[in-house]
Amino acid sequence: GAGVSQSPRYKVAKRGQDVALRCDPISGHVSLFWYQQALGQGPEFLTYFQNEAQLDKSGLPSDRFFAERPEGSVSTLKIQRTQQEDSAVYLCASSSTLSYNEQFFGPGTRLTVL
Amino acid sequence: TQLLEQSPQFLSIQEGENLTVYCNSSSVFSSLQWYRQEPGEGPVLLVTVVTGGEVKKLKRLTFQFGDARKDSSLHITAAQPGDTGLYLCAGELDSNYQLIWGAGTKLIIKP
């Protein structure tokens, strides 16, 4: 596709529900990042994939968060047993090269946990 | 802990005024990027600076990378309402895929 797409754009979940957020990166981009962003703040790193390999998951806040990219393209961020503190915008970014690491972002998924 | 501090956090000015946003760190970066984010959208890359002392211009926006590659600034001349948004700087450390992100500067340009 022309850019990074994410779905759904908005998700409302009841506390305790599981959610799955999808990211379609730019075709051919090797690197894929997930970020969490609070309102008016910079993105906070969650996890990083190089092709299908998850090379860094140090930013995942708890073991309720899980991400995968099984075929090296589409990625899914799953949050189990959602809590109110999980409410945030979840951004996905892809990058074609490790040089300068210029990232292209999707529009984000705004998750609200009630 | 590597930190990238942005200032000011918030800036509201009248159309036509000039402004400067700063991004400072004690770490040396191999490159530094500036992004702009509008409500409901993801950040969009504006520019990447690589060389110490480098200056890049994008229409009314001037970006500078410090000589020591620890800091950067964004200067906007004759700001327009369309410049409104959240401006983010992000630095890349040597041999590291992660970007270190600033907290952002929320800029509002009033007509």
Short mmCIF file of C-alpha atoms in Angstrom, two decimals, chain A residues 19-76:
data_model
loop_
_atom_site.label_atom_id
_atom_site.label_comp_id
_atom_site.label_asym_id
_atom_site.label_seq_id
_atom_site.Cartn_x
_atom_site.Cartn_y
_atom_site.Cartn_z
CA VAL A 19 -8.12 -6.67 22.13
CA ALA A 20 -6.13 -7.11 18.92
CA LEU A 21 -4.69 -4.19 16.98
CA ARG A 22 -3.50 -4.64 13.41
CA CYS A 23 -0.75 -2.91 11.47
CA ASP A 24 -0.11 -3.13 7.72
CA PRO A 25 3.34 -1.65 7.07
CA ILE A 26 4.61 -0.24 3.81
CA SER A 27 5.31 -3.13 1.45
CA GLY A 28 8.93 -4.24 1.63
CA HIS A 29 9.74 -2.46 4.86
CA VAL A 30 11.92 -4.69 6.99
CA SER A 31 11.56 -2.92 10.32
CA LEU A 32 8.34 -2.52 12.24
CA PHE A 33 7.83 -0.70 15.53
CA TRP A 34 4.94 -0.44 17.97
CA TYR A 35 4.60 2.59 20.21
CA GLN A 36 2.21 3.73 22.89
CA GLN A 37 1.38 7.42 23.00
CA ALA A 38 -0.38 9.37 25.72
CA LEU A 39 -2.22 12.54 24.77
CA GLY A 40 0.18 15.35 23.90
CA GLN A 41 3.27 13.25 24.63
CA GLY A 42 5.94 11.62 22.52
CA PRO A 43 5.68 7.98 21.50
CA GLU A 44 6.90 5.37 23.99
CA PHE A 45 8.64 2.36 22.47
CA LEU A 46 6.93 -1.00 22.94
CA THR A 47 8.53 -3.51 20.60
CA TYR A 48 10.56 -3.91 17.41
CA PHE A 49 10.52 -6.47 14.60
CA GLN A 50 13.05 -7.07 11.88
CA ASN A 51 11.12 -9.12 9.34
CA GLU A 52 9.37 -11.81 11.39
CA ALA A 53 11.84 -11.72 14.26
CA GLN A 54 10.91 -9.80 17.37
CA LEU A 55 14.29 -8.41 18.34
CA ASP A 56 13.23 -6.20 21.21
CA LYS A 57 10.18 -6.34 23.42
CA SER A 58 11.65 -4.46 26.32
CA GLY A 59 9.04 -1.70 26.16
CA LEU A 60 6.01 -3.93 26.60
CA PRO A 61 4.55 -2.82 29.95
CA SER A 62 3.41 -6.23 31.14
CA ASP A 63 3.00 -9.84 30.11
CA ARG A 64 -0.55 -8.97 29.07
CA PHE A 65 0.95 -7.37 25.95
CA PHE A 66 1.95 -9.59 23.09
CA ALA A 67 3.00 -8.77 19.52
CA GLU A 68 3.62 -10.90 16.48
CA ARG A 69 4.59 -10.55 12.83
CA PRO A 70 4.52 -14.15 11.60
CA GLU A 71 5.21 -13.57 7.89
CA GLY A 72 7.32 -10.48 8.17
CA SER A 73 4.63 -8.09 6.95
CA VAL A 74 1.38 -7.56 8.89
CA SER A 75 1.76 -7.26 12.64
CA THR A 76 -0.73 -7.64 15.47
#
